[in-house]
Coordinates of C-alpha atoms in Angstrom, one line a residue:
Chain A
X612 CA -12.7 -113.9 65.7
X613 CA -14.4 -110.8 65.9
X614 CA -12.2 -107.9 66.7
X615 CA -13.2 -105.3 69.8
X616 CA -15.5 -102.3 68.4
X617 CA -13.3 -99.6 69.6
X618 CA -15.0 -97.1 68.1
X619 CA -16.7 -94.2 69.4
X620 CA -20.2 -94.3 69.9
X621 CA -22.9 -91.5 70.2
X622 CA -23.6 -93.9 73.3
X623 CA -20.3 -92.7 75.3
X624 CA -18.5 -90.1 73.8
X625 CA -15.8 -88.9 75.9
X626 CA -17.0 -86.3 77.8
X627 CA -16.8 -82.6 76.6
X628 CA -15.1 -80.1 78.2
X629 CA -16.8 -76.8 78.6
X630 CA -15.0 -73.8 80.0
X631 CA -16.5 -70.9 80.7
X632 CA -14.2 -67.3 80.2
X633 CA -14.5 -63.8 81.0
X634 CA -12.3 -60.7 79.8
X635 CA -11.7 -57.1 78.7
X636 CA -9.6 -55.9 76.1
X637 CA -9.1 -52.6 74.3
X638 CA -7.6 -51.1 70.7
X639 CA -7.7 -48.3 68.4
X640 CA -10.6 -50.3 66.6
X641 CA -13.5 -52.1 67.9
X642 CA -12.0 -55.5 65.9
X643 CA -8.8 -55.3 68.0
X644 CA -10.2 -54.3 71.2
X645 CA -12.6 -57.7 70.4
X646 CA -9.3 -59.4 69.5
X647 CA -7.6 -58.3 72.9
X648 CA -10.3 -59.8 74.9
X649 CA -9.9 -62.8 73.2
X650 CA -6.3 -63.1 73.8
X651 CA -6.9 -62.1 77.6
X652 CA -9.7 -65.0 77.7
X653 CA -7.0 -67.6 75.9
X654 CA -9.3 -68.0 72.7
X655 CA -7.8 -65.4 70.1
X656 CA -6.0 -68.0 68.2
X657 CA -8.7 -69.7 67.0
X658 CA -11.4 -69.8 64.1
X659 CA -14.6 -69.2 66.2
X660 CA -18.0 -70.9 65.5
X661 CA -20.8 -69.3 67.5
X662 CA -23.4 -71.9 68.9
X663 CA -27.0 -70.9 70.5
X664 CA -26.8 -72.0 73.3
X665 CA -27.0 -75.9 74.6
X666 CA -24.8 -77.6 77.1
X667 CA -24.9 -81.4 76.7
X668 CA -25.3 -83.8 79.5
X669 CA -22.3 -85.3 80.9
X670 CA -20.4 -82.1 80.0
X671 CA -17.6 -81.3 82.7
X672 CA -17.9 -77.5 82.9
X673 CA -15.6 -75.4 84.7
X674 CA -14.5 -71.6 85.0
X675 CA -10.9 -71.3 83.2
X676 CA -8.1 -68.6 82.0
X677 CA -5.3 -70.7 80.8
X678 CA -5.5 -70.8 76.6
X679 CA -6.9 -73.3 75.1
X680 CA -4.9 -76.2 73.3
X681 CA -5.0 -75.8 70.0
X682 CA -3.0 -75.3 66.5
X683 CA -3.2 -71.7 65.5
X684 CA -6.3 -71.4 62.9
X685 CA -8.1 -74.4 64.5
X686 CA -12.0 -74.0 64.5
X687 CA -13.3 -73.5 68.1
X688 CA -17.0 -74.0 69.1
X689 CA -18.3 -71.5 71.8
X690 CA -20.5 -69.7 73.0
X691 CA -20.5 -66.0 73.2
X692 CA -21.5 -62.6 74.4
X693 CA -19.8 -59.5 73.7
X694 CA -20.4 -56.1 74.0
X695 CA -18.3 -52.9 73.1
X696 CA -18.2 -49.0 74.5
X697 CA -16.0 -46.5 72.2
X698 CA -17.1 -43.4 74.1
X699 CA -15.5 -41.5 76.8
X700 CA -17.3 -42.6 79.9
X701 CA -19.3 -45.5 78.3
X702 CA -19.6 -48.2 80.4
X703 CA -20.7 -51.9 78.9
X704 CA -21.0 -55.6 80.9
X705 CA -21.6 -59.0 78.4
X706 CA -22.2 -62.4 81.1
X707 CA -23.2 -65.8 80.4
X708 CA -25.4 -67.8 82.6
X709 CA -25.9 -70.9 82.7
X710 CA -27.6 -74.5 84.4
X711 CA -26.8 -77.3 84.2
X712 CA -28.0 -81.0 85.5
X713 CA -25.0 -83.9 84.6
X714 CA -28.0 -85.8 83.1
X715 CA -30.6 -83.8 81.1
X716 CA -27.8 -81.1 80.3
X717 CA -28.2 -77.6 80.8
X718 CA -28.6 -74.0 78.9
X719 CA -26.4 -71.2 78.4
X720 CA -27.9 -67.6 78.2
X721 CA -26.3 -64.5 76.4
X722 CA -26.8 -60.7 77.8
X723 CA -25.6 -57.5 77.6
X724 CA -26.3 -54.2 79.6
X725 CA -25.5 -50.9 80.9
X726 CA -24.4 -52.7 84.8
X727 CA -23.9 -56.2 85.9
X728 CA -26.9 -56.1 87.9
X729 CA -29.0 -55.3 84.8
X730 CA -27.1 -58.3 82.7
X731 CA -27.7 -60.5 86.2
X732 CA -31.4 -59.7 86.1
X733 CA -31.6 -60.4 82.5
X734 CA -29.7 -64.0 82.7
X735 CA -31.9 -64.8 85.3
X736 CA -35.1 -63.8 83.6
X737 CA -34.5 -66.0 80.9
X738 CA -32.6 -69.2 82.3
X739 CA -36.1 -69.1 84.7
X740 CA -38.3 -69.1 81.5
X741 CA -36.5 -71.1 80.1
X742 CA -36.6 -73.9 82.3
X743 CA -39.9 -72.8 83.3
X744 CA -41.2 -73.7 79.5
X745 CA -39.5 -77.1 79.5
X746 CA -40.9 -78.4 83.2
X747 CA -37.8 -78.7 84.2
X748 CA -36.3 -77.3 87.6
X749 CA -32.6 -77.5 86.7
X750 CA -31.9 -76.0 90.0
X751 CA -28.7 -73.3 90.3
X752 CA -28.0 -70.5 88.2
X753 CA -24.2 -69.7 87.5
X754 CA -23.0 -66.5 85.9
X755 CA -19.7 -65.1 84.6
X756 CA -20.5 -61.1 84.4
X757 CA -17.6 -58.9 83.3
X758 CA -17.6 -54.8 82.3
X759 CA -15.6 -52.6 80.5
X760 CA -15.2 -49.4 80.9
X761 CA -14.5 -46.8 77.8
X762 CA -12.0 -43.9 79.1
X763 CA -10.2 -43.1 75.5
X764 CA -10.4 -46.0 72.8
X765 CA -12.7 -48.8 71.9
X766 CA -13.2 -51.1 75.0
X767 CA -14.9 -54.6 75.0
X768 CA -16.2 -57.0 77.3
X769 CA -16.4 -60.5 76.6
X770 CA -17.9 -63.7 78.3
X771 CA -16.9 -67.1 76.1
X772 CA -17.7 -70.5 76.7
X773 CA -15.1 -72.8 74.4
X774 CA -17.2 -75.9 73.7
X775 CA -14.4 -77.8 71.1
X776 CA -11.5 -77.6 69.4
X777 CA -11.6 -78.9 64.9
X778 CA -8.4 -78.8 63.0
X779 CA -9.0 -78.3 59.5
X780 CA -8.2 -82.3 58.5
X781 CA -11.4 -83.2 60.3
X782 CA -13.6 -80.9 58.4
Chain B
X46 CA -7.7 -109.5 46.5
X47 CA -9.0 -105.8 46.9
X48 CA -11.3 -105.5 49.5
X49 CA -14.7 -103.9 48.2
X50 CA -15.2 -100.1 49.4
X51 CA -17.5 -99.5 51.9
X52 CA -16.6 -96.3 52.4
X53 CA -19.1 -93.1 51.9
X54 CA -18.7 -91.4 48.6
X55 CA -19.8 -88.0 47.5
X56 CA -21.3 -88.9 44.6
X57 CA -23.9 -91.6 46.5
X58 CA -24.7 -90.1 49.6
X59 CA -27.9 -90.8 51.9
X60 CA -29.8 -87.2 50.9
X61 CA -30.4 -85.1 53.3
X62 CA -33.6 -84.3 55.2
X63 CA -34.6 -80.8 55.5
X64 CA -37.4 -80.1 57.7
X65 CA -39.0 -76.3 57.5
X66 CA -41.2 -75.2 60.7
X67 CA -42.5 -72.2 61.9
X68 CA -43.6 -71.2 65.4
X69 CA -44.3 -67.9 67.2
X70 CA -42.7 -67.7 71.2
X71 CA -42.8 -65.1 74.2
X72 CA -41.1 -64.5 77.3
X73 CA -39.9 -62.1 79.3
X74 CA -36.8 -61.4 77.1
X75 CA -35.9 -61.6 73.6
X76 CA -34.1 -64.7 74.2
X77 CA -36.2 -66.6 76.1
X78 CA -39.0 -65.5 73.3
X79 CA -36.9 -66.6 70.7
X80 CA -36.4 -69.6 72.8
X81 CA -39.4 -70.1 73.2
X82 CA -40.2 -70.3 69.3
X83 CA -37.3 -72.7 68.9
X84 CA -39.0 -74.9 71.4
X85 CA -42.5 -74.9 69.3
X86 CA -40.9 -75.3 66.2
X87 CA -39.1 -78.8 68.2
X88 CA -35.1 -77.5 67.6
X89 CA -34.8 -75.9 70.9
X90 CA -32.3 -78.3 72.5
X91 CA -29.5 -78.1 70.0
X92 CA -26.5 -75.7 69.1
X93 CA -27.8 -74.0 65.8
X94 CA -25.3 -73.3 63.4
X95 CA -26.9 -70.9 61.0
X96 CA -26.2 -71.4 57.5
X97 CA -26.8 -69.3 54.7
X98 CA -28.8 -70.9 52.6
X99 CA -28.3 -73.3 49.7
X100 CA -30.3 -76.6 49.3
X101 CA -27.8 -79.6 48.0
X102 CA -29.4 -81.4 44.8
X103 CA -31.4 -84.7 45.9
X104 CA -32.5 -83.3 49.1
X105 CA -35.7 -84.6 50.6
X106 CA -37.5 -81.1 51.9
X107 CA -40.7 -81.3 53.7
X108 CA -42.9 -79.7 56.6
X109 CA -42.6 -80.7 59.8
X110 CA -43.6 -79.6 63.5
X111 CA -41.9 -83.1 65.2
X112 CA -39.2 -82.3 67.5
X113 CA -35.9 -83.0 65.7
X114 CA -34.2 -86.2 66.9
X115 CA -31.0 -85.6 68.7
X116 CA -29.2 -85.7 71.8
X117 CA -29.5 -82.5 73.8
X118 CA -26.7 -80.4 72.7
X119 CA -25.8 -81.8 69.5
X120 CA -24.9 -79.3 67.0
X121 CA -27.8 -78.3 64.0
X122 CA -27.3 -76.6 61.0
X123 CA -30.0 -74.3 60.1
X124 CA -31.3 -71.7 58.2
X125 CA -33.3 -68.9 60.3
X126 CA -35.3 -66.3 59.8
X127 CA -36.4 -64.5 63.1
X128 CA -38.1 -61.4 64.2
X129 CA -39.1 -59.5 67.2
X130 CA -41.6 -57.6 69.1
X131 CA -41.1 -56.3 72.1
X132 CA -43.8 -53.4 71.8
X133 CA -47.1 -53.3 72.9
X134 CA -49.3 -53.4 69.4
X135 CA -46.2 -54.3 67.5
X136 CA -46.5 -56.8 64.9
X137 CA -43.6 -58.7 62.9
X138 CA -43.2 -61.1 60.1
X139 CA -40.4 -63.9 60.0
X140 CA -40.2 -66.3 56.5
X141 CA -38.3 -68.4 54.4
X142 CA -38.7 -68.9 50.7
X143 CA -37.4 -71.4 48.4
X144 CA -37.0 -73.0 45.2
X145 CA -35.8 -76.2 44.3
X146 CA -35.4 -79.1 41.9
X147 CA -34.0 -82.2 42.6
X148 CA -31.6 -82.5 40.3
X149 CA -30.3 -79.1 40.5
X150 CA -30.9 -78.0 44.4
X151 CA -32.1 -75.3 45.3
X152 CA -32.2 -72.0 47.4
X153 CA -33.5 -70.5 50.4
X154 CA -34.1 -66.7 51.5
X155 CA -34.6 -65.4 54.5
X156 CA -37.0 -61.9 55.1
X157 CA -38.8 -60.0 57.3
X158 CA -41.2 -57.0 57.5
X159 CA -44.1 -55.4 59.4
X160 CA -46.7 -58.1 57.6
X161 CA -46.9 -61.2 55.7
X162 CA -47.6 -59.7 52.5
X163 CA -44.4 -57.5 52.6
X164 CA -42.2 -60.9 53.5
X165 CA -44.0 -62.8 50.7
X166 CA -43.3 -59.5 48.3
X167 CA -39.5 -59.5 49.4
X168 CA -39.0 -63.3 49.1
X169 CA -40.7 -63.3 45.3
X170 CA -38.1 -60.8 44.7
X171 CA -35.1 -62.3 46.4
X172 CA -35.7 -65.2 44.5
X173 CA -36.6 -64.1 41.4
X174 CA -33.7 -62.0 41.0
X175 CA -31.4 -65.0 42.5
X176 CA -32.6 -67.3 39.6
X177 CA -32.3 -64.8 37.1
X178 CA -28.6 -64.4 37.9
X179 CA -28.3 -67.9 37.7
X180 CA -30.0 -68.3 34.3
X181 CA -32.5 -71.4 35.7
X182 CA -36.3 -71.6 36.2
X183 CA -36.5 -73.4 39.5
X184 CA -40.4 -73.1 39.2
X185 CA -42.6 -72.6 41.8
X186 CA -41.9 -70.8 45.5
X187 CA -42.7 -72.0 48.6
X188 CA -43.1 -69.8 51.5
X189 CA -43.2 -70.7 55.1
X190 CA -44.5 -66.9 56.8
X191 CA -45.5 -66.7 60.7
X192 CA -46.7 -63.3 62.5
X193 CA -46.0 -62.3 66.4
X194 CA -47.8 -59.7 68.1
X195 CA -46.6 -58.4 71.2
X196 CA -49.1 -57.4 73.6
X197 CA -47.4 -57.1 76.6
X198 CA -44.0 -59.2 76.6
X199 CA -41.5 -59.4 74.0
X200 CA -42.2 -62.1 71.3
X201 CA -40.7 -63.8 68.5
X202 CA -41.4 -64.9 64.3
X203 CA -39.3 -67.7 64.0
X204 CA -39.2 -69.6 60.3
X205 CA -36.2 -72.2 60.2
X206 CA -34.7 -74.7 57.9
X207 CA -33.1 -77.7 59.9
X208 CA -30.0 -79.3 57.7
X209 CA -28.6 -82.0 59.6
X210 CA -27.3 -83.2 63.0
X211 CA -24.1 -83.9 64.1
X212 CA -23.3 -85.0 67.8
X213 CA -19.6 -84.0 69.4
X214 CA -17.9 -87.3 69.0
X215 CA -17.8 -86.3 65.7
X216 CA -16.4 -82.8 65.7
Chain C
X1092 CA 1.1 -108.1 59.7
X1093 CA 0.2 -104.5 60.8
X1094 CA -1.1 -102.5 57.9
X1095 CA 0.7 -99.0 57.8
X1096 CA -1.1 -96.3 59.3
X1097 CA -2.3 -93.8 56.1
X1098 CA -4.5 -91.7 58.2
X1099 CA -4.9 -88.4 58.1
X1100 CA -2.9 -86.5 61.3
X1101 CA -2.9 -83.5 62.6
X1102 CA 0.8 -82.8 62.3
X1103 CA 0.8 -83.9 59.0
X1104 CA -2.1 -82.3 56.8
X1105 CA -2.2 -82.0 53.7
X1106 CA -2.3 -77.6 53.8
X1107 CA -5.2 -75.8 53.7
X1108 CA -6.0 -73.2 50.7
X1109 CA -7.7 -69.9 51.2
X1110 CA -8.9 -68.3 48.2
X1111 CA -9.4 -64.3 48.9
X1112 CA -12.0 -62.5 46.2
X1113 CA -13.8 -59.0 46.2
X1114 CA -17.2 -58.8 44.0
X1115 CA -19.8 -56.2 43.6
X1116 CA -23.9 -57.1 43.2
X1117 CA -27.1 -55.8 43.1
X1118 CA -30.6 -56.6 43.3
X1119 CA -34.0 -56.0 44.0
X1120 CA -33.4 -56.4 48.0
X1121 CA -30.2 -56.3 49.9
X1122 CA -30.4 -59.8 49.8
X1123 CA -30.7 -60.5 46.2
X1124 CA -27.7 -57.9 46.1
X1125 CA -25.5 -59.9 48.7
X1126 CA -25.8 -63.4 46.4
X1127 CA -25.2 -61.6 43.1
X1128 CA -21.7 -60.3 44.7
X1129 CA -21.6 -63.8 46.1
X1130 CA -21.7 -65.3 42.5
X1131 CA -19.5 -63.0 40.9
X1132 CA -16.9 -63.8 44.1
X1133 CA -17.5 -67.4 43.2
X1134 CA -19.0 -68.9 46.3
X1135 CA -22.8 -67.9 45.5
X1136 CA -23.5 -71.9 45.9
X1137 CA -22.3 -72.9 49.1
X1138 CA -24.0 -72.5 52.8
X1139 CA -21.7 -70.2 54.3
X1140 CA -20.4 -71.0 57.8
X1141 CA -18.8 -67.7 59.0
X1142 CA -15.5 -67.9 60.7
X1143 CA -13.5 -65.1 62.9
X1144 CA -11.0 -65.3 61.6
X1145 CA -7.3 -66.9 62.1
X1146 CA -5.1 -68.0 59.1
X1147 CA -3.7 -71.6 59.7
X1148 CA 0.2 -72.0 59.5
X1149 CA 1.3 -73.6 55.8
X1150 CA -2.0 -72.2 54.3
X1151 CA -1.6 -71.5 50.7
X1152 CA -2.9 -68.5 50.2
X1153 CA -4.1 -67.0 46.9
X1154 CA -6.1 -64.1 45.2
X1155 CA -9.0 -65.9 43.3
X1156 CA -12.1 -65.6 41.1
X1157 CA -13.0 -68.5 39.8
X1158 CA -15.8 -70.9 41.2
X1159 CA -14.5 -72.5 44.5
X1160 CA -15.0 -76.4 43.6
X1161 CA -17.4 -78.5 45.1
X1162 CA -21.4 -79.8 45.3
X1163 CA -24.2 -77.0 45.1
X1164 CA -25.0 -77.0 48.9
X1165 CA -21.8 -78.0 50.4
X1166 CA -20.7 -76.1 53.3
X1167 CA -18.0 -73.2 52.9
X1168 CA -16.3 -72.1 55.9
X1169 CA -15.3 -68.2 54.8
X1170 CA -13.7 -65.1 56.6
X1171 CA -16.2 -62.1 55.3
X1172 CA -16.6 -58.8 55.0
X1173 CA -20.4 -56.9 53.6
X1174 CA -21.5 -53.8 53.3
X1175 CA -24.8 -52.5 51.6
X1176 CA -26.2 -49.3 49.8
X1177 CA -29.4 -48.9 49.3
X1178 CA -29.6 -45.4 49.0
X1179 CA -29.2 -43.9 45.2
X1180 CA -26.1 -42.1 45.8
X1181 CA -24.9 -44.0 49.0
X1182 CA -21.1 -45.5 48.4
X1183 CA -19.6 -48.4 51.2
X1184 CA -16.7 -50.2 50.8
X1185 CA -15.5 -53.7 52.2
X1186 CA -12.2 -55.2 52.8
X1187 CA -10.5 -57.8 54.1
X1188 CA -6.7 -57.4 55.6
X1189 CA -4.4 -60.0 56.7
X1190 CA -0.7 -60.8 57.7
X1191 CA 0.7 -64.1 57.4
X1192 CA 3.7 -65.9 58.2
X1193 CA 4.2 -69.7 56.9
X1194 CA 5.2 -70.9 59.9
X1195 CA 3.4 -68.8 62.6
X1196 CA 0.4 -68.3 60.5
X1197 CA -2.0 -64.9 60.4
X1198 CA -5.0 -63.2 60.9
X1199 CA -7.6 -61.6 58.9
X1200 CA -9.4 -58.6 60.0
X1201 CA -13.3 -57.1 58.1
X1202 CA -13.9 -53.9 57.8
X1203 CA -16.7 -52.0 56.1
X1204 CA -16.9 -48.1 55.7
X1205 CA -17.6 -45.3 53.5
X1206 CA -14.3 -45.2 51.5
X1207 CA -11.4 -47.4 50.5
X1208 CA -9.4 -45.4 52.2
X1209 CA -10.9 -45.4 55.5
X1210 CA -11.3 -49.3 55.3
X1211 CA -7.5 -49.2 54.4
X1212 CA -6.5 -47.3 57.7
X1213 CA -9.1 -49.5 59.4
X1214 CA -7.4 -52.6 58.8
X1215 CA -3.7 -51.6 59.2
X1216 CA -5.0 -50.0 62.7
X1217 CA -6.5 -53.6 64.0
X1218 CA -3.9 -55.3 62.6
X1219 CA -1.1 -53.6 64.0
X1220 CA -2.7 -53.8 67.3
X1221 CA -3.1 -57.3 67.0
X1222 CA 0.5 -58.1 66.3
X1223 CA 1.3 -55.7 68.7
X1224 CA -0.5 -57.6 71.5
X1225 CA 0.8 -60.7 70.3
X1226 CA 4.6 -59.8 70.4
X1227 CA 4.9 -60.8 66.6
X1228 CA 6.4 -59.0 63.6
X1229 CA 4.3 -60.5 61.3
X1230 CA 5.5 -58.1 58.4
X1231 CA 3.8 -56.9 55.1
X1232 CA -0.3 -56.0 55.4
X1233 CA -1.7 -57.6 52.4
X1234 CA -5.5 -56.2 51.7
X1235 CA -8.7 -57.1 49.5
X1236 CA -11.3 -53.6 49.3
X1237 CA -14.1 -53.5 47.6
X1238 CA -16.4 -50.8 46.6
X1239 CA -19.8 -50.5 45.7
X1240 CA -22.2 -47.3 44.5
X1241 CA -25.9 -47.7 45.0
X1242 CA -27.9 -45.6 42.1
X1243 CA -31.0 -47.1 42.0
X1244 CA -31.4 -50.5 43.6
X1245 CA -29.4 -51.8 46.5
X1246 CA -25.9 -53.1 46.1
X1247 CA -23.2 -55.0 48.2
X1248 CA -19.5 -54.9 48.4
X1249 CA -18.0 -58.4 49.4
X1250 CA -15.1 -59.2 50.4
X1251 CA -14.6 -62.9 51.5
X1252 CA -11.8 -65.2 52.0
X1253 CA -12.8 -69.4 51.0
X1254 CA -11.7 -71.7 53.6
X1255 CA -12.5 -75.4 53.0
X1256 CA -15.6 -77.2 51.5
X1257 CA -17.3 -79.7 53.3
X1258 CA -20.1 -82.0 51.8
X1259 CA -23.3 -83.1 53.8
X1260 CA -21.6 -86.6 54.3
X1261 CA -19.3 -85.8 56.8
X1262 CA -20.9 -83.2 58.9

């Protein structure tokens, strides 16, 4: 008797899980002002592997701020965007955007810029060329926009989506 | 009795594909140029994961402008070369060079410049000196050189290198 | 009869081994110059996967400079830090930093700057602030600086940290 394949299958993966994170962090150095945002946005435990920029279909994506499960050192997919302002009075915002469609899948965009409107305009721009160029109307644009604002040391402002957690036994 | 081994090995693998593809895009911002490119050179729906930039003995390398088979979002490791334009009479050169013998592998570099005669003059040199250090003749270089010229919008030089695909079931 | 279980798990791995190694090189172009400091660190045949850059608990950690093992080609996941001189008289340095504790694990830090010593206050200032934000004494800052002095061709300082190798038949 043949046994039951209970395998996975490329043809139905469990779903992935997508969540999409904002924060600001600051330190004496732009590394641990990057570092603090990641620890405000629950990924700064974690080996990160930067994608460009593809959201699968089937994907449940939702907005989080609870750290992700993981061991310490595990390899996370994501995707980022990140911007820094070390002077007095500098003023920096980093956003995703993003659409999405549960069966053809979506896109993520990365931008930076001097205001959130300017990084809005920008996400939009491209996430309508985008779809534009594939003859697709994917319908909805969602953003996560964040700033951060320099008033003595390094600042950074950091918009993450964590795709997937590796441990180093699966590598 | 012991059960023959099906199992992959290292030293017999299936050899990898490599396909190299160039392709010039524009849009309204960098991204969606670059994009854009990604979407004429047929890797535009995946997560790249740039690599840099060996080529593993007994791969198969050829030319290709066939969109890469894959589900949307599936990861794809890649070696890139991009440039951009975003200057009205601005003109940029994106290309990957390489050497390889089957036995041995192989190497890629990645270059740009203001023409494709400074690319092709920095990637005889990358290469040359790379081989040298290594004490092997590789023989012949291949290029693969595209130019963008802005005109109005930004645009983008794209040469890439496209590994291997792996899906999210298997992370 | 139920065969045992001799799968790999995840809180049972067999512990991951990071080899850290400086090198200098130069060449022709800053490329050429990056893989000659990538062969004399070791890891000049690999397709390096850049990680950021969190030490796994019960990681062996060693000082190295001998060629990591595996397949010309493979896949090297690596912690890095580069700087470049291309200007004859121009001197950067690069360094890595890290704290570790067996059980809690660590973190790496890169930086890159115009003297040992100002990498060296670099580090200790990120990673201070990063234990600090963490609540964790995670004691003694271990470092790996690098420097290199451009004359007449470009040249690179490398400091990089080996994670794991992973061949094209398990991507």
């Amino acid at each position: 008797m043949i046994p039951p394949d209970t395998s996975p299958t490329r043809t139905d993966p469990a779903p992935l899980h997508i969540t999409v994170r904002t924060a600001v962090g600051g330190g004496r150095t732009l590394l641990s002002a990057f570092d603090a945002a990641l620890l405000e946005a629950g990924v700064a435990n974690f080996n990160l592997i930067v994608l460009s920029s593809v959201i699968p279909p089937g994907t449940v994506l939702t907005r989080d701020t609870t750290t992700v499960a993981g061991t310490h050192g595990d390899r996370l997919y994501c995707v980022e965007s990140v911007a820094y302002a070390d002077h007095p009075g500098e003023v920096v915002s980093a956003g995703l955007g993003w659409v999405f469609d549960p069966v053809l899948g979506g896109l993520f965009v990365e931008h930076t810029g001097g205001s959130e409107a300017s990084v809005d305009e920008q996400i939009r721009l491209s996430l309508a060329d985008m779809a534009h160029s594939r003859g697709i109307d994917y319908g909805e644009v969602s953003t996560a926009i964040v700033t951060a604002h320099c008033t003595t040391t390094p600042v950074c402002a950091l918009a993450i989506a964590a795709y997937s957690v590796a441990g180093w036994t699966t590598p």
